[in-house]
Coordinates of N, CA and C in Angstrom, one line a residue:
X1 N 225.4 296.7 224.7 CA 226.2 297.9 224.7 C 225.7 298.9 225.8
X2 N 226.4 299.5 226.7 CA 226.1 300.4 227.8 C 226.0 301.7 226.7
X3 N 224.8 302.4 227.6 CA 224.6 303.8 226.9 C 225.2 304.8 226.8
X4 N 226.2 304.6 228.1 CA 227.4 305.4 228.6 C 227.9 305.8 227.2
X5 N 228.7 304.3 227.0 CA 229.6 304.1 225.9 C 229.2 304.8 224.8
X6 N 228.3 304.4 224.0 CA 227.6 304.7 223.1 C 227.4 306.3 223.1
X7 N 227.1 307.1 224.0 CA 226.7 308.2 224.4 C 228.2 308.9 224.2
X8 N 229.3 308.3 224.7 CA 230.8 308.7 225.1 C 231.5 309.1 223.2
X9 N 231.0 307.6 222.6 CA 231.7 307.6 221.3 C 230.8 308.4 220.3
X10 N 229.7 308.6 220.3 CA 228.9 310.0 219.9 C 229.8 311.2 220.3
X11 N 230.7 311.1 221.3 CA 231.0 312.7 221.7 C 230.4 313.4 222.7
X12 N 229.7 313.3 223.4 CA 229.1 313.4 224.6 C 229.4 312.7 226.0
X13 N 230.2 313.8 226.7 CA 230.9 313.7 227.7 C 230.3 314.6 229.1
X14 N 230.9 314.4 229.7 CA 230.7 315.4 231.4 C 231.0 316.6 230.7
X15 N 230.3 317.7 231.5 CA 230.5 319.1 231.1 C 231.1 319.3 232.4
X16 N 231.3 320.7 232.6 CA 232.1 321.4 233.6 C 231.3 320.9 235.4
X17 N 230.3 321.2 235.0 CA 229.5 320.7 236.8 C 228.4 319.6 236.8
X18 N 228.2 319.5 235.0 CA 227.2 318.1 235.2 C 228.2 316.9 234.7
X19 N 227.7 315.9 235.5 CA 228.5 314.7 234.9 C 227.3 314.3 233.5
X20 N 228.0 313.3 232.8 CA 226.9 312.1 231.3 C 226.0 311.6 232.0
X21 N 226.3 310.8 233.4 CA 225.3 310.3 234.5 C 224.0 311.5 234.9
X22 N 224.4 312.5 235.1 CA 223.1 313.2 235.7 C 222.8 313.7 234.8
X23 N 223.3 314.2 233.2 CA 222.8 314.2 232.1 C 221.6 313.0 232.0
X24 N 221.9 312.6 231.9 CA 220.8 310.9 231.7 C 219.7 310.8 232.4
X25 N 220.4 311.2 234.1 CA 218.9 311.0 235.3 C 218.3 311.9 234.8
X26 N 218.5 313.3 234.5 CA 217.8 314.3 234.4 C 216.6 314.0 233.1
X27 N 217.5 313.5 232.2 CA 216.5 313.3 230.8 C 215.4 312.0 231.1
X28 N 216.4 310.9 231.8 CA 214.7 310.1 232.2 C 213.9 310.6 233.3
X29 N 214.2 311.2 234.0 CA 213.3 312.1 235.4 C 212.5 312.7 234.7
X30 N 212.4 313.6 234.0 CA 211.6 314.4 232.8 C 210.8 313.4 232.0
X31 N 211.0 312.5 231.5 CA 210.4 311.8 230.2 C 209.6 310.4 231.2
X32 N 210.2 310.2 232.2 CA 209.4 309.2 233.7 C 208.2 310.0 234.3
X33 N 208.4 311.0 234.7 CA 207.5 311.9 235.7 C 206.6 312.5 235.0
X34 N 207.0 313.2 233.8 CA 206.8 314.6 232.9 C 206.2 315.9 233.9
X35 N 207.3 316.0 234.8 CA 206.9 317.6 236.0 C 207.8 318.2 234.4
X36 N 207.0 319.2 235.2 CA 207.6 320.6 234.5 C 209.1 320.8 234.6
X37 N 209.6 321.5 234.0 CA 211.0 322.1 233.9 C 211.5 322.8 235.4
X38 N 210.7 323.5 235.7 CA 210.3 324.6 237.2 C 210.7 323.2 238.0
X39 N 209.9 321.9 237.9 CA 209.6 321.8 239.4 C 211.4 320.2 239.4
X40 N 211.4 319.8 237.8 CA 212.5 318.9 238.2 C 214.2 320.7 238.2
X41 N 214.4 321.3 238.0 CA 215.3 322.0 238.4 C 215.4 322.4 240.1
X42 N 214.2 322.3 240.9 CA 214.4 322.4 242.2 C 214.7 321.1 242.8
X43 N 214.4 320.1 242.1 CA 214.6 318.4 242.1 C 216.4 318.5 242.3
X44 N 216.8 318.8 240.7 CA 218.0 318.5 241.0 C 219.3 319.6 240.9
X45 N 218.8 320.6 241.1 CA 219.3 322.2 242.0 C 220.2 322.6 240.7
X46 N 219.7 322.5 239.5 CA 220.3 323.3 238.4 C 219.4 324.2 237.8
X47 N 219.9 325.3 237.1 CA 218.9 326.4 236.5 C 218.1 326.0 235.4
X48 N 216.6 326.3 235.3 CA 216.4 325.3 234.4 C 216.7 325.5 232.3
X49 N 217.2 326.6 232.5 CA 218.2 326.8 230.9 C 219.3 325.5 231.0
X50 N 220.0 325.2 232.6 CA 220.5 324.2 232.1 C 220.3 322.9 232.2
X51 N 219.4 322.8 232.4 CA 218.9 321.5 232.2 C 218.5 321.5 230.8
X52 N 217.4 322.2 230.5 CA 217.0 322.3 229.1 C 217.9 321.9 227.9
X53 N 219.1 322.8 228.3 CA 220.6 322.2 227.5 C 220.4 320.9 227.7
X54 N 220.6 320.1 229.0 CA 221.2 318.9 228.2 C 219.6 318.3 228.3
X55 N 218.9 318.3 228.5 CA 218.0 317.4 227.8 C 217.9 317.2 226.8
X56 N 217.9 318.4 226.2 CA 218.0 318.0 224.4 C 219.1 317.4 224.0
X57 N 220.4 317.7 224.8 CA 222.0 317.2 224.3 C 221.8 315.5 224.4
X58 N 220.6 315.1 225.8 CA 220.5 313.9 225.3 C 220.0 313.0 224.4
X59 N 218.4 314.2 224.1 CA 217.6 313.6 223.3 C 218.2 313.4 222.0
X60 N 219.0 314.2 221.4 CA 219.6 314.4 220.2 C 220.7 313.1 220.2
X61 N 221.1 312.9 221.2 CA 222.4 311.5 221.5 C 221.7 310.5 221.1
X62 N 220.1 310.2 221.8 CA 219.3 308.9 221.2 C 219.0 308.6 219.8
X63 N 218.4 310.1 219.9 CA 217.8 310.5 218.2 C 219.2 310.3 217.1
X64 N 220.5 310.3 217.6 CA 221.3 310.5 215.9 C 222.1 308.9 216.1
X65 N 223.2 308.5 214.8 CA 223.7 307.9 215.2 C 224.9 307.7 216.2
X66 N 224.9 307.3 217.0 CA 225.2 305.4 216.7 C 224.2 305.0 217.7
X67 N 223.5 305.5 218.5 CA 222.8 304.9 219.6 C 221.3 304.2 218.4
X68 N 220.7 305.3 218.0 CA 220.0 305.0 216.8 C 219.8 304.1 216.4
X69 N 220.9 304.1 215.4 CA 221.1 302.8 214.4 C 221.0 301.8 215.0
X70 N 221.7 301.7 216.4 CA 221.8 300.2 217.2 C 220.6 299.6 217.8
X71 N 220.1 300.9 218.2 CA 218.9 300.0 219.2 C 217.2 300.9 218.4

């Protein structure tokens, strides 16, 4: 199962300027590297409140079901 999907039928979609895709890089860039908040927002040129948003919007996508349950 692509994570996409899984991620999509949870309800979790593109927001206004971030796509699900850079949702994702941004959450493994963080959880790969572990830089700070400061230093991956000049990485990938968002404020870091919104990153923070969706990091957790993804962490919470892994954490509940259906991604969960599956894997």
């Amino acid at each position: 199962m692509d994570i996409r999907v899984g991620s999509k039928q949870a309800g979790h979609t593109n927001s206004k300027y971030v796509t699900l895709q850079e949702k994702l890089g941004v959450f493994l860039y963080m959880c790969v590297t572990g830089l700070t908040l400061k230093h991956v927002g000049e990485r990938f040129q968002h404020a870091n409140d919104t990153l923070s948003k969706y990091f957790k919007e993804i962490l919470f996508a892994f954490s509940s079901a259906p991604i969960y349950t599956d894997y």
